[in-house]
Each structure stands twice: as C-alpha cells, then as structure tokens.
PDB file of C-alpha atoms and ligand atoms in Angstrom:
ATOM      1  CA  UNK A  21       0.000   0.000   0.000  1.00 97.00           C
ATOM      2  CA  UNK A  22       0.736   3.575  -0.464  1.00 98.00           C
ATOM      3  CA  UNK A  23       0.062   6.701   1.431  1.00 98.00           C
ATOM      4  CA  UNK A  24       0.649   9.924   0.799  1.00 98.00           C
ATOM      5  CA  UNK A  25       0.242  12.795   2.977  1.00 98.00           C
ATOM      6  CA  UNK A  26       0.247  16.603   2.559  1.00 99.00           C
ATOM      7  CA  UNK A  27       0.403  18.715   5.590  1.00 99.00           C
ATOM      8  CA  UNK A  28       2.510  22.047   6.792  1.00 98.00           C
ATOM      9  CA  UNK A  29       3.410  19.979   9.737  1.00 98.00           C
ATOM     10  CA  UNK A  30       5.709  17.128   8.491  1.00 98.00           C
ATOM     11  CA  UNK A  31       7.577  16.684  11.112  1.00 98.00           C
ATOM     12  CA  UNK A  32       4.051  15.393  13.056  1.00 98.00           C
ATOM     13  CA  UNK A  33       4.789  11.924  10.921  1.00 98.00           C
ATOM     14  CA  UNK A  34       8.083  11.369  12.777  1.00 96.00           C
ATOM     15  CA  UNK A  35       5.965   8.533  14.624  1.00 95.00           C
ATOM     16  CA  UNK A  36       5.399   6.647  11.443  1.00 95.00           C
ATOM     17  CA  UNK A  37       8.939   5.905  11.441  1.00 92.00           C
ATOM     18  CA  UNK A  38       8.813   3.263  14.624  1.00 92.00           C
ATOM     19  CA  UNK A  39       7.182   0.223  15.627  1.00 89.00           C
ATOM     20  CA  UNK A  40       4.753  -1.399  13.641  1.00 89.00           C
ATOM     21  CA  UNK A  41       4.549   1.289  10.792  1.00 92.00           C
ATOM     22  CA  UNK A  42       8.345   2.039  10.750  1.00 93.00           C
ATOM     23  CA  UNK A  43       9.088  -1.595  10.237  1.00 93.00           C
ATOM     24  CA  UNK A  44       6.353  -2.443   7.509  1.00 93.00           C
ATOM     25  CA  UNK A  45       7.769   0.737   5.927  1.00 92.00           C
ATOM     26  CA  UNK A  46      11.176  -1.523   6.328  1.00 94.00           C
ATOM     27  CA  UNK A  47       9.714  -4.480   4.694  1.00 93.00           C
ATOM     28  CA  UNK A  48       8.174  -2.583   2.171  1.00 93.00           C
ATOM     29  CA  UNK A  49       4.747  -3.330   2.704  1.00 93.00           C
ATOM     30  CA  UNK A  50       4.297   0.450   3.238  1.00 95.00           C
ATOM     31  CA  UNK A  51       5.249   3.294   1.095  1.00 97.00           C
ATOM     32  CA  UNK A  52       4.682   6.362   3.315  1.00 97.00           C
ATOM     33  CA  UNK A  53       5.346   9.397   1.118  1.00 98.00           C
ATOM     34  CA  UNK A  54       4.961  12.874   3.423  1.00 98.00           C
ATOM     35  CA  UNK A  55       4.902  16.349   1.440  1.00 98.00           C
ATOM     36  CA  UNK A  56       5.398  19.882   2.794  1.00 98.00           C
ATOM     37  CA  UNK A  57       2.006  21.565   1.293  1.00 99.00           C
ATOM     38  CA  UNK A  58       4.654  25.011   1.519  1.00 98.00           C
ATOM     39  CA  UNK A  59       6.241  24.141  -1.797  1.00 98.00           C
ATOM     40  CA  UNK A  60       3.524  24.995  -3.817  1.00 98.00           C
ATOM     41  CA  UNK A  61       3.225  28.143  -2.278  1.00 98.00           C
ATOM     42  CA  UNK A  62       4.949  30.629  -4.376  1.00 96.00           C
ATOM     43  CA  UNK A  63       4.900  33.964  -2.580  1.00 97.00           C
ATOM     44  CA  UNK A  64       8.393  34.825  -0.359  1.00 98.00           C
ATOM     45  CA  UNK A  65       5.911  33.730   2.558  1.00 98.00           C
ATOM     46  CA  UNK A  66       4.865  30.266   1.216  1.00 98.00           C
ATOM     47  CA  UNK A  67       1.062  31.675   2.064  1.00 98.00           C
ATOM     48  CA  UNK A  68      -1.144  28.590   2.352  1.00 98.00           C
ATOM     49  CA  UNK A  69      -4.531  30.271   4.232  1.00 98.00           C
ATOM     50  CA  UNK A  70      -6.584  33.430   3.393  1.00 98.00           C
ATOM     51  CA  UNK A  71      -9.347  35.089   5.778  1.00 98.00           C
ATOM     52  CA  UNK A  72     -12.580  33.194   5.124  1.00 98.00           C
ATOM     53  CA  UNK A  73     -15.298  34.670   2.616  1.00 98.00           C
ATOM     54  CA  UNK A  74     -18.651  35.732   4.596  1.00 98.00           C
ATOM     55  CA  UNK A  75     -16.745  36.576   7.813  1.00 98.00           C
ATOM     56  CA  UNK A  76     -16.310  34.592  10.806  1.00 98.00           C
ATOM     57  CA  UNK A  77     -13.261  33.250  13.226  1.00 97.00           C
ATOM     58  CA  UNK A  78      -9.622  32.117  11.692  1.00 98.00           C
ATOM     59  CA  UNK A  79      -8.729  31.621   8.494  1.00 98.00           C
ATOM     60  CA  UNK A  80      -8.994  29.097   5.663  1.00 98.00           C
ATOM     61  CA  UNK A  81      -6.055  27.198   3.456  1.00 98.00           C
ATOM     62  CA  UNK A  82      -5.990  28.415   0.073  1.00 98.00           C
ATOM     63  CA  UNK A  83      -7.272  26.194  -3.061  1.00 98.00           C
ATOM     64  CA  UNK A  84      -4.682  27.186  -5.653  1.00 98.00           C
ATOM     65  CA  UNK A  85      -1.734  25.494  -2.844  1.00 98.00           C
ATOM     66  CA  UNK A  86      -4.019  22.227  -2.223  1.00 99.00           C
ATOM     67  CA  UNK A  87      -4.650  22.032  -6.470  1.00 98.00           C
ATOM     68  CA  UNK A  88      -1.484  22.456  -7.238  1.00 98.00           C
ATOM     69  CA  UNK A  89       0.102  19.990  -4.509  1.00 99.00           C
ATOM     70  CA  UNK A  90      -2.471  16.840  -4.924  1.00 99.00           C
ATOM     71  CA  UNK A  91      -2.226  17.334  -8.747  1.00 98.00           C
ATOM     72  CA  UNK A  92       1.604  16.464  -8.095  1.00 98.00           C
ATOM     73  CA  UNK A  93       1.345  13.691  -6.045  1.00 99.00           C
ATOM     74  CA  UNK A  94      -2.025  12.114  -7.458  1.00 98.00           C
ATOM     75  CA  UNK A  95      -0.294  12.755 -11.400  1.00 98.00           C
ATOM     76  CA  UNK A  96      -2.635  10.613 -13.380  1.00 98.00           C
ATOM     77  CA  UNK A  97      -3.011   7.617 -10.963  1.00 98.00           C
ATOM     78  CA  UNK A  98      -6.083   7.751  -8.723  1.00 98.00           C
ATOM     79  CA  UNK A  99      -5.708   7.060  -5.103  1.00 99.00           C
ATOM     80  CA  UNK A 100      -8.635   7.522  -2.213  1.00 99.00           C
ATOM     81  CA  UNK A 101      -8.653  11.170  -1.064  1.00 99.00           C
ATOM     82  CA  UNK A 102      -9.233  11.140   2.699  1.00 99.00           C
ATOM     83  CA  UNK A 103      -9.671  14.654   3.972  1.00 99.00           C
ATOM     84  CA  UNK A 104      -9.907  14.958   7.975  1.00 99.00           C
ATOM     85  CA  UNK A 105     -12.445  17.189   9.736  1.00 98.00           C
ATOM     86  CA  UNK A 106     -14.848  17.381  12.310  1.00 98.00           C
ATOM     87  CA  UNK A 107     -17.938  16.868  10.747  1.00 97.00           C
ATOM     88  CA  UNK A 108     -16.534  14.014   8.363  1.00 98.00           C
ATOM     89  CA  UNK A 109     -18.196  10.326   8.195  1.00 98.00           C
ATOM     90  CA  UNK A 110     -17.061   8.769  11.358  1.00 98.00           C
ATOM     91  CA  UNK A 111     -14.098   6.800  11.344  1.00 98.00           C
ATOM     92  CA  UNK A 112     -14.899   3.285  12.759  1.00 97.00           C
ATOM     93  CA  UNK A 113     -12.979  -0.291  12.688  1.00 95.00           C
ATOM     94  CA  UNK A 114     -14.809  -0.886   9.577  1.00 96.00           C
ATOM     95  CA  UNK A 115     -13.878   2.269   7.843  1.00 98.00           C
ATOM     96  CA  UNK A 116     -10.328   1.159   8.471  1.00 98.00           C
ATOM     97  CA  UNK A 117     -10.937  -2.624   7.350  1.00 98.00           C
ATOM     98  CA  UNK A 118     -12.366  -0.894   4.049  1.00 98.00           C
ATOM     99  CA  UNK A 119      -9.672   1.539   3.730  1.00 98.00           C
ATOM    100  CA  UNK A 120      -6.933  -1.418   4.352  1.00 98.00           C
ATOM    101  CA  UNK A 121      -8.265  -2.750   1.403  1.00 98.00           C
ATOM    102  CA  UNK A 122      -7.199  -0.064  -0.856  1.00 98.00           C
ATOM    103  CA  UNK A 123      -4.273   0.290  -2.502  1.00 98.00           C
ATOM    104  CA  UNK A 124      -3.360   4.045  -2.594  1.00 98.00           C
ATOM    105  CA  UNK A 125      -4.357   6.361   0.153  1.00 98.00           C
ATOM    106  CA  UNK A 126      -4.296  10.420   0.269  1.00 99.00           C
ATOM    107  CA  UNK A 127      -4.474  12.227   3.369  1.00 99.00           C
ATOM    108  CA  UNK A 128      -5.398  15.738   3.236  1.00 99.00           C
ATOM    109  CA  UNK A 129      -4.645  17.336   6.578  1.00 99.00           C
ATOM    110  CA  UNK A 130      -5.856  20.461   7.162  1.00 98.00           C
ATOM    111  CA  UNK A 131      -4.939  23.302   9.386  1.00 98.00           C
ATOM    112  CA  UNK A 132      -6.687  26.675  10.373  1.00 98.00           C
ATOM    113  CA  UNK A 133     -10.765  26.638  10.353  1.00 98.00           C
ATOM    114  CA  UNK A 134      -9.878  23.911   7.065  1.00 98.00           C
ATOM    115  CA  UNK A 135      -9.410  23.533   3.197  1.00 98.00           C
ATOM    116  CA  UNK A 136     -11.598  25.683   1.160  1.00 98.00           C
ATOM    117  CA  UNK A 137     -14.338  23.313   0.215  1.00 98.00           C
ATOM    118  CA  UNK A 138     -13.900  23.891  -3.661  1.00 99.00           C
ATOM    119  CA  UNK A 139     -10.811  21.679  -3.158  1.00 99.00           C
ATOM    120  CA  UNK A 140     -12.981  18.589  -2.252  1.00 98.00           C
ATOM    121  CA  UNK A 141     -15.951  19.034  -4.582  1.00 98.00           C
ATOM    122  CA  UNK A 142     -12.582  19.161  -7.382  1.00 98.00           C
ATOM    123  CA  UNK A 143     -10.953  16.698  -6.918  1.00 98.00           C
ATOM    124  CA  UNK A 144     -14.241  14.293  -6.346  1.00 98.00           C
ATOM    125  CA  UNK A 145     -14.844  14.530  -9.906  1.00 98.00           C
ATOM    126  CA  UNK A 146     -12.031  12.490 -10.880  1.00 97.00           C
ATOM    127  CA  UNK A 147     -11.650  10.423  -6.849  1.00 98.00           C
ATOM    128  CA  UNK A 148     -12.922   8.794  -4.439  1.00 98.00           C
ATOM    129  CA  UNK A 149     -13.019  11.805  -1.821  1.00 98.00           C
ATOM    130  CA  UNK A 150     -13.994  11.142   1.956  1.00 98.00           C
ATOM    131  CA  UNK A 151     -14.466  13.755   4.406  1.00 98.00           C
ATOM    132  CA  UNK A 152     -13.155  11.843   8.194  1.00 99.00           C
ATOM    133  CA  UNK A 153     -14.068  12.363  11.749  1.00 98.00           C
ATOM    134  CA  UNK A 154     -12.040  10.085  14.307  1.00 98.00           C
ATOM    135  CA  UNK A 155     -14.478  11.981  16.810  1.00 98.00           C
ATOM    136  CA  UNK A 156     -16.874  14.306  17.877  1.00 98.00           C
ATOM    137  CA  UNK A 157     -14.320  16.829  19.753  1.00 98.00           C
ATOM    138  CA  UNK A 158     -12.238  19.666  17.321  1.00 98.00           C
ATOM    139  CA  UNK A 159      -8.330  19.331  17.024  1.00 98.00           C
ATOM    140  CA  UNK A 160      -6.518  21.803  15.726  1.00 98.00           C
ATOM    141  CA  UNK A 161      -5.441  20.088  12.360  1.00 98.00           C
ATOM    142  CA  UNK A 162      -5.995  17.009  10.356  1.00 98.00           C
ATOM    143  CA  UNK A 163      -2.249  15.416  11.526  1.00 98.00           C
ATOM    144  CA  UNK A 164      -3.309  13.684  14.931  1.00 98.00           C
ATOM    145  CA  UNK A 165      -6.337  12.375  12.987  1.00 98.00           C
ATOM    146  CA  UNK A 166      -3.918  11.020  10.146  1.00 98.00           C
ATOM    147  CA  UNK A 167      -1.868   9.753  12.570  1.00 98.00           C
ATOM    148  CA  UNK A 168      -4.453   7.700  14.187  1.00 98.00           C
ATOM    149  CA  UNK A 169      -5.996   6.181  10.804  1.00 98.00           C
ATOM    150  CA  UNK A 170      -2.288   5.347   9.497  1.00 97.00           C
ATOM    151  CA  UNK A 171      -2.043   3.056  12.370  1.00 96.00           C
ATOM    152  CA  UNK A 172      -5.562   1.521  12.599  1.00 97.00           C
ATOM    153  CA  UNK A 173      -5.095   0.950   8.765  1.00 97.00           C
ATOM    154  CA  UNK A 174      -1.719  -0.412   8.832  1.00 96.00           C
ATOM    155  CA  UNK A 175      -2.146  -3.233  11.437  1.00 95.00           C
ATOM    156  CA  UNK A 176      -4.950  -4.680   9.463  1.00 96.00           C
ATOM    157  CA  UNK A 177      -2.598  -4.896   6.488  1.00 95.00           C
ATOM    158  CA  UNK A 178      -0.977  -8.127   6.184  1.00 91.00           C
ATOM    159  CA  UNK A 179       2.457  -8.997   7.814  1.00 85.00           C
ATOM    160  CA  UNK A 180       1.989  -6.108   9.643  1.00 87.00           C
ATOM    161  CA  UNK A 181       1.250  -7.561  12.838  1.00 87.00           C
ATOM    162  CA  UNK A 182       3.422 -10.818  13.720  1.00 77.00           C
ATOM    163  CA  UNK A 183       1.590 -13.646  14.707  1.00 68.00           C
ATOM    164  CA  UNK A 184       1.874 -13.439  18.336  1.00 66.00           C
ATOM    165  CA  UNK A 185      -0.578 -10.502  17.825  1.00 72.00           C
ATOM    166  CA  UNK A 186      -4.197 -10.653  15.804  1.00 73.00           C
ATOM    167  CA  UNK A 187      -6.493  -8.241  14.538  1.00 77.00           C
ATOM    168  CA  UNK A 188      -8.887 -10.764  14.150  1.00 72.00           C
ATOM    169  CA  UNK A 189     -10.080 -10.995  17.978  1.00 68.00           C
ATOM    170  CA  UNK A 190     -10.179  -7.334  17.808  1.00 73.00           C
ATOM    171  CA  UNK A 191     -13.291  -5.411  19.846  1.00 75.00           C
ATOM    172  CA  UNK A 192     -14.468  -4.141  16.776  1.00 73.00           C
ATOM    173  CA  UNK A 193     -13.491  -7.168  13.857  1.00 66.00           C
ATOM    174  CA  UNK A 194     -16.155  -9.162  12.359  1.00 67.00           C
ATOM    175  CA  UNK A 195     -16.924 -12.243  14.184  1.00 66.00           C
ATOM    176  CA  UNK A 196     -18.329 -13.781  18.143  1.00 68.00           C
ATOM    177  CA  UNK A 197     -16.725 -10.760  19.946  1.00 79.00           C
ATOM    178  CA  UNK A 198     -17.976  -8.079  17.027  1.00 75.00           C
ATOM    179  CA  UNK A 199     -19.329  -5.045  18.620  1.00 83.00           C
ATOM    180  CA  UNK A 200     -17.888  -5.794  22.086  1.00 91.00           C
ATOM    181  CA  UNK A 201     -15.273  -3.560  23.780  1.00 94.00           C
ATOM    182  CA  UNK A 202     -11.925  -5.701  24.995  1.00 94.00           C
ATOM    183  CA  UNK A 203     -12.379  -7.701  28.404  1.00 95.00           C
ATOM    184  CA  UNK A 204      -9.507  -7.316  31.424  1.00 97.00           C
ATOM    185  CA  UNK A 205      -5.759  -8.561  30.150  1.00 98.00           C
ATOM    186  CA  UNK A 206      -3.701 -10.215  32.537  1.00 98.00           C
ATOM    187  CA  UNK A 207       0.164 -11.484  32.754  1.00 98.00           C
ATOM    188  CA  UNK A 208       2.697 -12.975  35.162  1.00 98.00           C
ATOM    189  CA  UNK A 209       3.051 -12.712  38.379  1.00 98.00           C
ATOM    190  CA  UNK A 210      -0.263 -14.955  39.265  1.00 98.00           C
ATOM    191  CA  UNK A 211      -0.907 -12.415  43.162  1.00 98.00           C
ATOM    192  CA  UNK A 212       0.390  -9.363  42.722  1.00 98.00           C
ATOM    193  CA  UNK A 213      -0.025  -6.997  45.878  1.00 98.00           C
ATOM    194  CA  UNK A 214      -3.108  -9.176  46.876  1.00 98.00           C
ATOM    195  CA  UNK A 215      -4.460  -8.919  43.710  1.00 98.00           C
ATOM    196  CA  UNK A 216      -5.445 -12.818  41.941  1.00 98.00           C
ATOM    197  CA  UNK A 217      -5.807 -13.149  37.859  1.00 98.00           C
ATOM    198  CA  UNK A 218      -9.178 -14.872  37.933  1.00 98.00           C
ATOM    199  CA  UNK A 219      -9.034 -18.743  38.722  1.00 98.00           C
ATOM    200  CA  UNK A 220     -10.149 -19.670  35.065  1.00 98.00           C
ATOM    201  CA  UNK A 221      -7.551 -17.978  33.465  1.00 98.00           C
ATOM    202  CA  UNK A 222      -5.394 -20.603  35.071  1.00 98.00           C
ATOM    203  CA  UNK A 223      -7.013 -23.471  34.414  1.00 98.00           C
ATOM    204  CA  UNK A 224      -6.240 -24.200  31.193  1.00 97.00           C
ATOM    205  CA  UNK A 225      -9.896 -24.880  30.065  1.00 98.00           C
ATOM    206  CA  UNK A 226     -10.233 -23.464  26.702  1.00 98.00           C
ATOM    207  CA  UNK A 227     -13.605 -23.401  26.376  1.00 98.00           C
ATOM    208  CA  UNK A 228     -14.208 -21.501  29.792  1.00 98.00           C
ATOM    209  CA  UNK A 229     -11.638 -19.180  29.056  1.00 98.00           C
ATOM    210  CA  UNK A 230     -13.573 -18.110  26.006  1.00 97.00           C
ATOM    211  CA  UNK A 231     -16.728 -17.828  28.155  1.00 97.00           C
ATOM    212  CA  UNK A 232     -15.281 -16.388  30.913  1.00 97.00           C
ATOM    213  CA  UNK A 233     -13.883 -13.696  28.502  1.00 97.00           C
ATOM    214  CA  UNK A 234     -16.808 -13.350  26.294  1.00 96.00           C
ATOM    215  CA  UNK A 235     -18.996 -12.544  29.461  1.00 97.00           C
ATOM    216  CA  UNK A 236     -16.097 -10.590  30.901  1.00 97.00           C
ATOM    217  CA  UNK A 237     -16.540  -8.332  27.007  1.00 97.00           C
ATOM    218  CA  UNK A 238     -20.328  -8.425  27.031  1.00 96.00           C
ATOM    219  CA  UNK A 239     -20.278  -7.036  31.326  1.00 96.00           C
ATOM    220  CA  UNK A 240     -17.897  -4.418  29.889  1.00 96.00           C
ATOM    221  CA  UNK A 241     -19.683  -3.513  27.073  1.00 96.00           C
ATOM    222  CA  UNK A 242     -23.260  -2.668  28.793  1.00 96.00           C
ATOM    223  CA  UNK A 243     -21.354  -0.706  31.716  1.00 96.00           C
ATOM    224  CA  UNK A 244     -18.986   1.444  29.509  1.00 96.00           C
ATOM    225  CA  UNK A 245     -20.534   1.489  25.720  1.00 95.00           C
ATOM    226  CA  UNK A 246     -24.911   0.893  26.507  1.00 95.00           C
ATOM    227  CA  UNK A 247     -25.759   2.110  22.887  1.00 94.00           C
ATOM    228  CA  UNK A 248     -23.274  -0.749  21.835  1.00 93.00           C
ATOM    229  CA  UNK A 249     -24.924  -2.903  24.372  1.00 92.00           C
ATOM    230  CA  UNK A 250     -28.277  -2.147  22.874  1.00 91.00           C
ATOM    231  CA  UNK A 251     -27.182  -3.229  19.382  1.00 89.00           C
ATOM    232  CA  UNK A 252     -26.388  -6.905  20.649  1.00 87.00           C
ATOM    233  CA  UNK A 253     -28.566  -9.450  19.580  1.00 83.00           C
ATOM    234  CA  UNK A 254     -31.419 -10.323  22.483  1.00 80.00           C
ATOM    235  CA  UNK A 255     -29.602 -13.537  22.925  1.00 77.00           C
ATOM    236  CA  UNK A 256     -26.779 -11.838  24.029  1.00 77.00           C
ATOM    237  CA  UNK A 257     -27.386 -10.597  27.046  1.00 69.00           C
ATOM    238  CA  UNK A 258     -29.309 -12.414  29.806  1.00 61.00           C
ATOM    239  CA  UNK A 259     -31.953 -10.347  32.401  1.00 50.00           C
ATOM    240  CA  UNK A 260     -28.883 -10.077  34.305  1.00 44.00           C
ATOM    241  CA  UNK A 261     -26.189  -8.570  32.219  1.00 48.00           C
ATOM    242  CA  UNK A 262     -29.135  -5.784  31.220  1.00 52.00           C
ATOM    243  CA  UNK A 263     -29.077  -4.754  34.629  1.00 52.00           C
ATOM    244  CA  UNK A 264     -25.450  -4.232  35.266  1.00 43.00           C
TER     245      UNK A 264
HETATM  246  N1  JDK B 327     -12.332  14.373  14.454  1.00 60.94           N
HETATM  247  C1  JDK B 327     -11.744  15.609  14.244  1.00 60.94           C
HETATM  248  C2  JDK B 327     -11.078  16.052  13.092  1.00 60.94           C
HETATM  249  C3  JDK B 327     -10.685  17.339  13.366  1.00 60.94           C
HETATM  250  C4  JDK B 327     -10.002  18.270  12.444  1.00 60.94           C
HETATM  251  C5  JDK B 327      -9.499  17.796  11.228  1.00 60.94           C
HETATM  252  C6  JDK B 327      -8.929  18.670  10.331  1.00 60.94           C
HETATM  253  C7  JDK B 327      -8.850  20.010  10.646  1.00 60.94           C
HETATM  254  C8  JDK B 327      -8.394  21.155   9.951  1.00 60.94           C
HETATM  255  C9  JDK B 327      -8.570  22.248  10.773  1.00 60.94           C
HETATM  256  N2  JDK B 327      -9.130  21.826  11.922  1.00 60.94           N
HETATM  257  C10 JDK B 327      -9.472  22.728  13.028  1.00 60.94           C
HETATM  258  C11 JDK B 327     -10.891  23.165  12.975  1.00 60.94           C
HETATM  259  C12 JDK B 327     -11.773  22.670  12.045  1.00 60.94           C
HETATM  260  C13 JDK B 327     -13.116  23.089  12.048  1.00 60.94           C
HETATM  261  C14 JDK B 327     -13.531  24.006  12.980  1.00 60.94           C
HETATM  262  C15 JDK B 327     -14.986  24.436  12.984  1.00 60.94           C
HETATM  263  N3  JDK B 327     -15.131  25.753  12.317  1.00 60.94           N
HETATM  264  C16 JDK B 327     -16.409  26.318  12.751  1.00 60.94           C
HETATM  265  C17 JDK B 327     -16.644  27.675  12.062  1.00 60.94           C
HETATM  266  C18 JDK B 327     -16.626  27.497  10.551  1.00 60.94           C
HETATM  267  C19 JDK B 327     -15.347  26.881  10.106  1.00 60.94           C
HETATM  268  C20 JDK B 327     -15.078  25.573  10.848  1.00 60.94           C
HETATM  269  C21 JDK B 327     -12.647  24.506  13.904  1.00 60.94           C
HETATM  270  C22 JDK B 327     -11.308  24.073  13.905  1.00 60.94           C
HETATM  271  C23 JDK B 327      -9.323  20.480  11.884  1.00 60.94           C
HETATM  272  C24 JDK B 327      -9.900  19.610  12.794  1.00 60.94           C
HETATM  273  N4  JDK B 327     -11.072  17.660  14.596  1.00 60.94           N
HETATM  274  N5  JDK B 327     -11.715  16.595  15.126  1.00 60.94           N
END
C-alpha cells in the first residue's frame, strides 16, 4: 500500500517511522510518502490560508496550494482522497478494514478553520473523496487524525502484525466478539499486591476461558458502551447482564 500525505506539519509523521509502521515501511509493505504543502506556495511567505469569505473566526487554506500539490502527487493515478475534519463520516474499525483494502491512500490534513471546500468538490470529480471524523471533539489540524488512521489501517494490512498478535479478535473485527469492547488482560506474576488473575484464566480450560472472557466483554460492554450494548442481539445478554 501507499500513502501519501500533505500537511505544513511534516515533522508530526516522525511517529510513522517506529514500531509497527516504521518496520512495515522496512519491509516494504508500506510506502509512506509525506509532502510539505509550503512548496507549492509561491509567494516569499509560502502563504497557504486566506481570511474566510462571509466573515467569521480564523482563516482558511488556500485552493490554488491544495490544487497544485495533490495534482503532483495524485499525477494521473487515482488514489482515495481522505480529507480529515470534524464533521466528516465517522471513522470506525470498519472504515479502516475498508480503507486497508485499498491500494493508494491520500491524506489531506488540514490546518486553520480547514481547506476551502472547492478543493474537495474538485478533486471528487475524478476520486474517491472522503471527508473523516475520528471523533466528535475539534483538534486543531488534520495530523493527529492522520496519525491515528495510518495506524488503525496499517495493522490490518498483512504482515503487519506478527503472529503473536491478531487483529482478528479485535473489539471491533467481524466475528463472536464483534461489537464488544476488549475484556480485562492479565500477565505474570499470578498475586500481585493481593491482587489474583481470575481462577479460570489458570485453568487451562479453553472453552471456559472463552466464556469467561466473552462474558467478561459483554459485562464491559453494557457498563462502559450501553448504545453498543443495545445493538447486541437479544440472545446476548441475559436479564442479568441488562441490569449491570
Ligand atoms: N475528528 C476531528 C477532526 C478534526 C479536524 C481535522 C482537520 C482540521 C483542519 C482544521 N481543523 C481545526 C478546525 C476545524 C473546524 C472548525 C470548525 N469551524 C467552525 C466555524 C466554521 C469553520 C469551521 C474549527 C477548527 C481540523 C480539525 N477535529 N476533530
């Protein structure tokens, strides 16, 4: 897979060069391409933003800069435009399976009060152009946002995790714990400072551990995440888990 990604903050990608990013970037399974959106702004001040039309707060980045960067990188191939932002479609464990699928990704990231919206409706006549939200709160940029997606993307893509890890058994992956949160984790020592890892976690009984864990995810799920909980099939939850 390829990404590309344009942003006047570079330097926030650092991150991509470690763990499980930095060393499929290693192996070549991913070709992370970052671009300073500055050099394609001509003026002595590299100007990338512009006070917004109709008033209001901050300022707004430029379309000339974005057109003239993306046409650059995107050249005549065609890769999925993801553009950051608050009010995007909501970026979910499935958005990231569908997006690991793909093989050329283009982040947009955004700074300011965003990209002038002309940029979007552009370059949507000729790609796939989706407008992300990792969350209802408002950063200051589209980087942190990228960041996150790059790595929810990249350990779906194969190789990327070794095998002592899985994104199968993930909360959020199709299959018996889909649409659960995680249960507890637990490691060596067996007491530590008083505290016991639960009995059946020692016991070696598969097919309690599963239970025991499955409960453990659905107990979690209707404490911490109810409209989750609500979305679990009747059989799901007994009278009693309802009423945790
Ligand atoms: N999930 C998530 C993604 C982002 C995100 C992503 C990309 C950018 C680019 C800039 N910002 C900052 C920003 C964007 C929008 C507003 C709202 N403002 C209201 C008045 C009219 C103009 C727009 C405020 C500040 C970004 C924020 N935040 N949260």
């Amino acid at each position: 897979m390829r990404l590309d990604i344009i942003s006047i903050f570079p330097e926030y990608f650092a991150p991509l060069d470690v763990s499980l990013i930095g060393k499929a970037r290693e192996r070549g399974t991913l070709d992370v391409r970052v671009h300073q959106l500055r050099d394609w702004a001509h003026d002595v001040h590299k100007t990338v933003d512009d006070t917004p039309y109709g008033g209001g707060p901050g300022m707004v980045m430029k379309p000339e800069v974005w057109g003239e960067a993306i046409d650059t990188v995107v050249g005549d191939g065609s890769p999925r435009m993801i553009v950051p932002t608050p009010s995007g479609r909501p970026f979910t464990q499935e958005l990231a399976q569908e997006l690991a699928d793909e093989p050329w990704l283009l982040f947009a990231c955004g700074r300011y009060e965003g990209i002038d919206s002309r940029v979007m409706d552009e370059y949507a006549t000729r790609l796939r152009v989706d407008e992300v939200s990792i969350g209802d709160y408002v950063l200051a940029g589209g980087e942190v946002a990228v960041l996150v997606m790059v790595e929810a993307i990249g350990r779906l893509l194969p190789g990327v995790l070794g095998n002592a890890q899985s994104a199968v058994d993930d909360s959020f992956a199709p299959g018996s714990m889909q649409n659960l949160v995680e249960g507890p984790v637990y490691t060596k020592p067996p007491v530590w400072r008083g505290h016991e890892v639960p009995p059946v976690l020692l016991s070696g009984h598969h097919g309690n551990v599963a239970r025991w864990r499955r409960d453990q995810a659905i107990r979690r799920t209707v404490r911490n995440r109810p409209e989750l909980a609500r979305e679990l099939d009747p059989g799901t939850l007994d009278k009693h888990d309802r009423k945790l």
